[in-house]
Amino acid sequence: METIKLEEGGLLLYDDAFLPAKVADHYFTRLRDNCVWEQKPGLFGHMQPRLIASYGDAGVTYRYSGVDNTALPWLEELLEIKNKIETVRGEYNYCLLNRYRTGADSMGWHADDEPEMGNVIGSLSLGATRKFRIRHNETKATKTFLAGHGTLIIMAGTMQQFWKHEVPKTKQNVGERINLTFRKILASPK
């Protein structure tokens, strides 16, 4: 696990082989086939360029881009992954999954800085390798990491206050990718 200290107290932990390939294969297939996937509207009414699914503790709702995402009950596989990531850092009660079907599916620059959320996010990638980029809000300094099959990235400290992150589109012929972002929702939105 590589520890990357960022300006202003941000922290990024990076392990490009957190899960062995066979274990990652198993989880990818199970989550692709068993999660309840939706394409939801984002800002300005445009459909988000990816599919999402929400799982977590009973009663937990995560609101972003003006949309409430109420957690479905945990799947066994998600609890197994959550427990593995919690041994590294964090404690989580919610998981937002993003399914990138092709290189055209993406996630634009954003910060997960909603007031109801804790400051540690555990992000596990399964499937096709995609670029994960971070950019400092003021200096615009950018760092790029490869998020491959079984890669774990943990964002912590003040990272969400001073950095944005994205998964950009690519014209390369990449396969499907599922990204699991484990979070601690401190209070559901009103």
PDB file of C-alpha atoms in Angstrom:
ATOM      1  CA  MET A   1       0.000   0.000   0.000  1.00  0.00           C
ATOM      2  CA  GLU A   2       1.541   3.272  -1.140  1.00  0.00           C
ATOM      3  CA  THR A   3       0.811   6.334   1.029  1.00  0.00           C
ATOM      4  CA  ILE A   4       0.736   9.632  -0.866  1.00  0.00           C
ATOM      5  CA  LYS A   5       0.638  12.786   1.260  1.00  0.00           C
ATOM      6  CA  LEU A   6      -1.056  15.659  -0.539  1.00  0.00           C
ATOM      7  CA  GLU A   7      -0.975  19.381   0.136  1.00  0.00           C
ATOM      8  CA  GLU A   8      -3.107  20.818   2.968  1.00  0.00           C
ATOM      9  CA  GLY A   9      -3.450  17.496   4.784  1.00  0.00           C
ATOM     10  CA  GLY A  10      -4.904  15.356   1.995  1.00  0.00           C
ATOM     11  CA  LEU A  11      -4.051  11.679   1.947  1.00  0.00           C
ATOM     12  CA  LEU A  12      -4.331   9.066  -0.793  1.00  0.00           C
ATOM     13  CA  LEU A  13      -3.580   5.370  -0.201  1.00  0.00           C
ATOM     14  CA  TYR A  14      -2.968   3.322  -3.359  1.00  0.00           C
ATOM     15  CA  ASP A  15      -2.651  -0.447  -3.837  1.00  0.00           C
ATOM     16  CA  ASP A  16      -2.807  -1.561  -7.465  1.00  0.00           C
ATOM     17  CA  ALA A  17      -3.228  -5.232  -6.467  1.00  0.00           C
ATOM     18  CA  PHE A  18      -5.370  -5.134  -3.329  1.00  0.00           C
ATOM     19  CA  LEU A  19      -7.413  -8.111  -4.562  1.00  0.00           C
ATOM     20  CA  PRO A  20      -5.847 -11.050  -6.418  1.00  0.00           C
ATOM     21  CA  ALA A  21      -7.125 -11.437 -10.012  1.00  0.00           C
ATOM     22  CA  LYS A  22      -9.255 -14.549  -9.336  1.00  0.00           C
ATOM     23  CA  VAL A  23     -10.954 -12.911  -6.343  1.00  0.00           C
ATOM     24  CA  ALA A  24     -11.536  -9.716  -8.347  1.00  0.00           C
ATOM     25  CA  ASP A  25     -12.980 -11.816 -11.216  1.00  0.00           C
ATOM     26  CA  HIS A  26     -15.439 -13.458  -8.814  1.00  0.00           C
ATOM     27  CA  TYR A  27     -16.603 -10.163  -7.338  1.00  0.00           C
ATOM     28  CA  PHE A  28     -16.878  -8.475 -10.739  1.00  0.00           C
ATOM     29  CA  THR A  29     -19.172 -11.207 -12.100  1.00  0.00           C
ATOM     30  CA  ARG A  30     -21.315 -11.426  -8.972  1.00  0.00           C
ATOM     31  CA  LEU A  31     -21.816  -7.652  -8.693  1.00  0.00           C
ATOM     32  CA  ARG A  32     -22.414  -7.144 -12.422  1.00  0.00           C
ATOM     33  CA  ASP A  33     -25.076  -9.873 -12.420  1.00  0.00           C
ATOM     34  CA  ASN A  34     -26.739  -9.268  -9.027  1.00  0.00           C
ATOM     35  CA  CYS A  35     -26.740  -5.534  -8.294  1.00  0.00           C
ATOM     36  CA  VAL A  36     -29.807  -3.441  -9.092  1.00  0.00           C
ATOM     37  CA  TRP A  37     -28.327  -1.074 -11.700  1.00  0.00           C
ATOM     38  CA  GLU A  38     -29.992   2.220 -12.685  1.00  0.00           C
ATOM     39  CA  GLN A  39     -29.159   5.156 -14.883  1.00  0.00           C
ATOM     40  CA  LYS A  40     -30.247   8.279 -13.031  1.00  0.00           C
ATOM     41  CA  PRO A  41     -30.502  11.931 -14.007  1.00  0.00           C
ATOM     42  CA  GLY A  42     -27.708  14.191 -12.839  1.00  0.00           C
ATOM     43  CA  LEU A  43     -27.332  17.938 -12.848  1.00  0.00           C
ATOM     44  CA  PHE A  44     -29.458  19.860 -15.348  1.00  0.00           C
ATOM     45  CA  GLY A  45     -31.575  16.738 -16.014  1.00  0.00           C
ATOM     46  CA  HIS A  46     -29.000  14.971 -18.198  1.00  0.00           C
ATOM     47  CA  MET A  47     -28.631  11.253 -17.602  1.00  0.00           C
ATOM     48  CA  GLN A  48     -25.441  10.299 -15.770  1.00  0.00           C
ATOM     49  CA  PRO A  49     -22.939   8.664 -18.170  1.00  0.00           C
ATOM     50  CA  ARG A  50     -22.778   5.405 -16.204  1.00  0.00           C
ATOM     51  CA  LEU A  51     -25.029   3.053 -14.231  1.00  0.00           C
ATOM     52  CA  ILE A  52     -25.226   3.196 -10.452  1.00  0.00           C
ATOM     53  CA  ALA A  53     -26.335   1.007  -7.553  1.00  0.00           C
ATOM     54  CA  SER A  54     -26.646   1.851  -3.830  1.00  0.00           C
ATOM     55  CA  TYR A  55     -26.249  -0.526  -0.877  1.00  0.00           C
ATOM     56  CA  GLY A  56     -25.746  -0.037   2.830  1.00  0.00           C
ATOM     57  CA  ASP A  57     -27.159  -0.064   6.320  1.00  0.00           C
ATOM     58  CA  ALA A  58     -30.932   0.235   6.769  1.00  0.00           C
ATOM     59  CA  GLY A  59     -32.232   3.795   6.403  1.00  0.00           C
ATOM     60  CA  VAL A  60     -29.058   5.285   4.895  1.00  0.00           C
ATOM     61  CA  THR A  61     -29.525   7.693   1.976  1.00  0.00           C
ATOM     62  CA  TYR A  62     -26.770   9.501   0.066  1.00  0.00           C
ATOM     63  CA  ARG A  63     -27.714  12.637  -1.880  1.00  0.00           C
ATOM     64  CA  TYR A  64     -25.592  13.979  -4.717  1.00  0.00           C
ATOM     65  CA  SER A  65     -26.321  15.838  -7.956  1.00  0.00           C
ATOM     66  CA  GLY A  66     -29.780  16.552  -6.548  1.00  0.00           C
ATOM     67  CA  VAL A  67     -30.722  12.865  -6.436  1.00  0.00           C
ATOM     68  CA  ASP A  68     -31.402  10.755  -3.339  1.00  0.00           C
ATOM     69  CA  ASN A  69     -29.770   7.316  -3.441  1.00  0.00           C
ATOM     70  CA  THR A  70     -31.369   5.133  -0.777  1.00  0.00           C
ATOM     71  CA  ALA A  71     -29.368   2.080   0.196  1.00  0.00           C
ATOM     72  CA  LEU A  72     -30.657  -1.369  -0.630  1.00  0.00           C
ATOM     73  CA  PRO A  73     -29.714  -4.063   1.935  1.00  0.00           C
ATOM     74  CA  TRP A  74     -26.077  -5.177   1.726  1.00  0.00           C
ATOM     75  CA  LEU A  75     -25.221  -8.031  -0.614  1.00  0.00           C
ATOM     76  CA  GLU A  76     -22.974 -10.699   0.911  1.00  0.00           C
ATOM     77  CA  GLU A  77     -20.166  -9.861  -1.541  1.00  0.00           C
ATOM     78  CA  LEU A  78     -20.290  -6.164  -0.657  1.00  0.00           C
ATOM     79  CA  LEU A  79     -20.014  -6.934   3.071  1.00  0.00           C
ATOM     80  CA  GLU A  80     -16.985  -9.151   2.374  1.00  0.00           C
ATOM     81  CA  ILE A  81     -15.284  -6.369   0.398  1.00  0.00           C
ATOM     82  CA  LYS A  82     -16.262  -3.728   2.985  1.00  0.00           C
ATOM     83  CA  ASN A  83     -14.678  -5.790   5.763  1.00  0.00           C
ATOM     84  CA  LYS A  84     -11.443  -6.186   3.756  1.00  0.00           C
ATOM     85  CA  ILE A  85     -11.188  -2.436   3.093  1.00  0.00           C
ATOM     86  CA  GLU A  86     -11.995  -1.536   6.711  1.00  0.00           C
ATOM     87  CA  THR A  87      -8.877  -3.489   7.793  1.00  0.00           C
ATOM     88  CA  VAL A  88      -6.835  -0.875   5.864  1.00  0.00           C
ATOM     89  CA  ARG A  89      -8.666   2.326   6.831  1.00  0.00           C
ATOM     90  CA  GLY A  90     -12.148   3.640   7.521  1.00  0.00           C
ATOM     91  CA  GLU A  91     -15.509   2.460   8.724  1.00  0.00           C
ATOM     92  CA  TYR A  92     -18.355   2.392   6.220  1.00  0.00           C
ATOM     93  CA  ASN A  93     -22.161   2.166   6.234  1.00  0.00           C
ATOM     94  CA  TYR A  94     -22.857   2.810   2.539  1.00  0.00           C
ATOM     95  CA  CYS A  95     -21.532   1.818  -0.883  1.00  0.00           C
ATOM     96  CA  LEU A  96     -22.195   3.637  -4.144  1.00  0.00           C
ATOM     97  CA  LEU A  97     -21.312   1.481  -7.149  1.00  0.00           C
ATOM     98  CA  ASN A  98     -20.617   2.952 -10.578  1.00  0.00           C
ATOM     99  CA  ARG A  99     -20.694   0.730 -13.657  1.00  0.00           C
ATOM    100  CA  TYR A 100     -18.766   2.033 -16.646  1.00  0.00           C
ATOM    101  CA  ARG A 101     -20.002   0.036 -19.655  1.00  0.00           C
ATOM    102  CA  THR A 102     -17.516   1.433 -22.201  1.00  0.00           C
ATOM    103  CA  GLY A 103     -14.867   4.132 -22.444  1.00  0.00           C
ATOM    104  CA  ALA A 104     -17.673   6.631 -23.143  1.00  0.00           C
ATOM    105  CA  ASP A 105     -18.987   6.200 -19.586  1.00  0.00           C
ATOM    106  CA  SER A 106     -17.242   8.569 -17.198  1.00  0.00           C
ATOM    107  CA  MET A 107     -17.258  10.649 -14.017  1.00  0.00           C
ATOM    108  CA  GLY A 108     -16.412  14.345 -14.328  1.00  0.00           C
ATOM    109  CA  TRP A 109     -14.373  16.474 -11.957  1.00  0.00           C
ATOM    110  CA  HIS A 110     -15.982  16.544  -8.515  1.00  0.00           C
ATOM    111  CA  ALA A 111     -15.308  16.310  -4.783  1.00  0.00           C
ATOM    112  CA  ASP A 112     -17.241  14.094  -2.400  1.00  0.00           C
ATOM    113  CA  ASP A 113     -17.549  16.864   0.160  1.00  0.00           C
ATOM    114  CA  GLU A 114     -21.190  16.688   1.179  1.00  0.00           C
ATOM    115  CA  PRO A 115     -21.565  17.771   4.831  1.00  0.00           C
ATOM    116  CA  GLU A 116     -23.320  14.531   5.859  1.00  0.00           C
ATOM    117  CA  MET A 117     -20.369  12.379   4.809  1.00  0.00           C
ATOM    118  CA  GLY A 118     -17.186  11.406   6.635  1.00  0.00           C
ATOM    119  CA  ASN A 119     -13.774  12.213   5.171  1.00  0.00           C
ATOM    120  CA  VAL A 120     -12.614   8.660   4.306  1.00  0.00           C
ATOM    121  CA  ILE A 121     -13.707   6.997   1.053  1.00  0.00           C
ATOM    122  CA  GLY A 122     -12.564   3.514   0.088  1.00  0.00           C
ATOM    123  CA  SER A 123     -12.681   3.032  -3.693  1.00  0.00           C
ATOM    124  CA  LEU A 124     -12.219  -0.434  -5.220  1.00  0.00           C
ATOM    125  CA  SER A 125     -11.989  -0.987  -8.990  1.00  0.00           C
ATOM    126  CA  LEU A 126     -13.000  -4.192 -10.748  1.00  0.00           C
ATOM    127  CA  GLY A 127     -12.768  -4.895 -14.479  1.00  0.00           C
ATOM    128  CA  ALA A 128     -11.178  -2.692 -17.131  1.00  0.00           C
ATOM    129  CA  THR A 129      -8.314  -0.383 -16.189  1.00  0.00           C
ATOM    130  CA  ARG A 130      -9.219   3.305 -16.306  1.00  0.00           C
ATOM    131  CA  LYS A 131      -7.410   6.510 -15.407  1.00  0.00           C
ATOM    132  CA  PHE A 132      -8.244   8.053 -12.030  1.00  0.00           C
ATOM    133  CA  ARG A 133      -7.109  11.671 -11.913  1.00  0.00           C
ATOM    134  CA  ILE A 134      -6.925  14.163  -9.076  1.00  0.00           C
ATOM    135  CA  ARG A 135      -6.510  17.938  -9.451  1.00  0.00           C
ATOM    136  CA  HIS A 136      -5.728  20.550  -6.821  1.00  0.00           C
ATOM    137  CA  ASN A 137      -8.455  23.208  -6.613  1.00  0.00           C
ATOM    138  CA  GLU A 138      -6.096  26.206  -6.647  1.00  0.00           C
ATOM    139  CA  THR A 139      -2.793  25.168  -8.251  1.00  0.00           C
ATOM    140  CA  LYS A 140      -4.499  22.842 -10.787  1.00  0.00           C
ATOM    141  CA  ALA A 141      -1.640  20.355 -10.245  1.00  0.00           C
ATOM    142  CA  THR A 142      -2.840  17.003 -11.581  1.00  0.00           C
ATOM    143  CA  LYS A 143      -1.834  13.453 -10.689  1.00  0.00           C
ATOM    144  CA  THR A 144      -2.935  10.342 -12.591  1.00  0.00           C
ATOM    145  CA  PHE A 145      -3.284   6.821 -11.205  1.00  0.00           C
ATOM    146  CA  LEU A 146      -4.293   3.633 -13.001  1.00  0.00           C
ATOM    147  CA  ALA A 147      -7.348   2.022 -11.413  1.00  0.00           C
ATOM    148  CA  GLY A 148      -7.146  -1.577 -12.558  1.00  0.00           C
ATOM    149  CA  HIS A 149      -8.749  -4.907 -11.705  1.00  0.00           C
ATOM    150  CA  GLY A 150      -8.467  -5.157  -7.907  1.00  0.00           C
ATOM    151  CA  THR A 151      -7.001  -1.671  -7.292  1.00  0.00           C
ATOM    152  CA  LEU A 152      -7.833   0.021  -3.990  1.00  0.00           C
ATOM    153  CA  ILE A 153      -7.645   3.804  -3.607  1.00  0.00           C
ATOM    154  CA  ILE A 154      -8.499   5.359  -0.252  1.00  0.00           C
ATOM    155  CA  MET A 155      -9.055   9.109  -0.124  1.00  0.00           C
ATOM    156  CA  ALA A 156      -8.730  10.635   3.344  1.00  0.00           C
ATOM    157  CA  GLY A 157      -7.738  13.644   5.395  1.00  0.00           C
ATOM    158  CA  THR A 158      -8.634  16.956   3.752  1.00  0.00           C
ATOM    159  CA  MET A 159      -8.454  15.592   0.205  1.00  0.00           C
ATOM    160  CA  GLN A 160     -12.106  16.328  -0.623  1.00  0.00           C
ATOM    161  CA  GLN A 161     -11.747  19.965   0.490  1.00  0.00           C
ATOM    162  CA  PHE A 162      -8.669  20.747  -1.638  1.00  0.00           C
ATOM    163  CA  TRP A 163      -8.752  18.258  -4.536  1.00  0.00           C
ATOM    164  CA  LYS A 164     -11.254  17.131  -7.145  1.00  0.00           C
ATOM    165  CA  HIS A 165     -11.132  13.739  -8.883  1.00  0.00           C
ATOM    166  CA  GLU A 166     -12.461  12.202 -12.097  1.00  0.00           C
ATOM    167  CA  VAL A 167     -12.584   9.131 -14.312  1.00  0.00           C
ATOM    168  CA  PRO A 168     -12.302  10.659 -17.803  1.00  0.00           C
ATOM    169  CA  LYS A 169     -13.780   9.305 -21.015  1.00  0.00           C
ATOM    170  CA  THR A 170     -11.459   7.337 -23.280  1.00  0.00           C
ATOM    171  CA  LYS A 171     -11.654   6.476 -26.961  1.00  0.00           C
ATOM    172  CA  GLN A 172      -9.705   3.288 -26.309  1.00  0.00           C
ATOM    173  CA  ASN A 173     -11.640   0.057 -26.652  1.00  0.00           C
ATOM    174  CA  VAL A 174     -11.875  -0.771 -22.943  1.00  0.00           C
ATOM    175  CA  GLY A 175     -14.164  -3.284 -21.321  1.00  0.00           C
ATOM    176  CA  GLU A 176     -16.588  -2.834 -18.470  1.00  0.00           C
ATOM    177  CA  ARG A 177     -15.483  -1.480 -15.098  1.00  0.00           C
ATOM    178  CA  ILE A 178     -17.276  -1.504 -11.763  1.00  0.00           C
ATOM    179  CA  ASN A 179     -16.124   0.929  -9.087  1.00  0.00           C
ATOM    180  CA  LEU A 180     -17.243   0.545  -5.482  1.00  0.00           C
ATOM    181  CA  THR A 181     -17.015   3.635  -3.281  1.00  0.00           C
ATOM    182  CA  PHE A 182     -17.478   2.867   0.393  1.00  0.00           C
ATOM    183  CA  ARG A 183     -18.474   5.820   2.563  1.00  0.00           C
ATOM    184  CA  LYS A 184     -19.605   6.690   6.071  1.00  0.00           C
ATOM    185  CA  ILE A 185     -22.835   8.688   5.853  1.00  0.00           C
ATOM    186  CA  LEU A 186     -23.128  10.555   9.144  1.00  0.00           C
ATOM    187  CA  ALA A 187     -26.715  11.756   8.638  1.00  0.00           C
ATOM    188  CA  SER A 188     -29.235  11.268   5.858  1.00  0.00           C
ATOM    189  CA  PRO A 189     -30.216  14.426   3.929  1.00  0.00           C
ATOM    190  CA  LYS A 190     -33.377  16.278   4.896  1.00  0.00           C
TER     191      LYS A 190
END
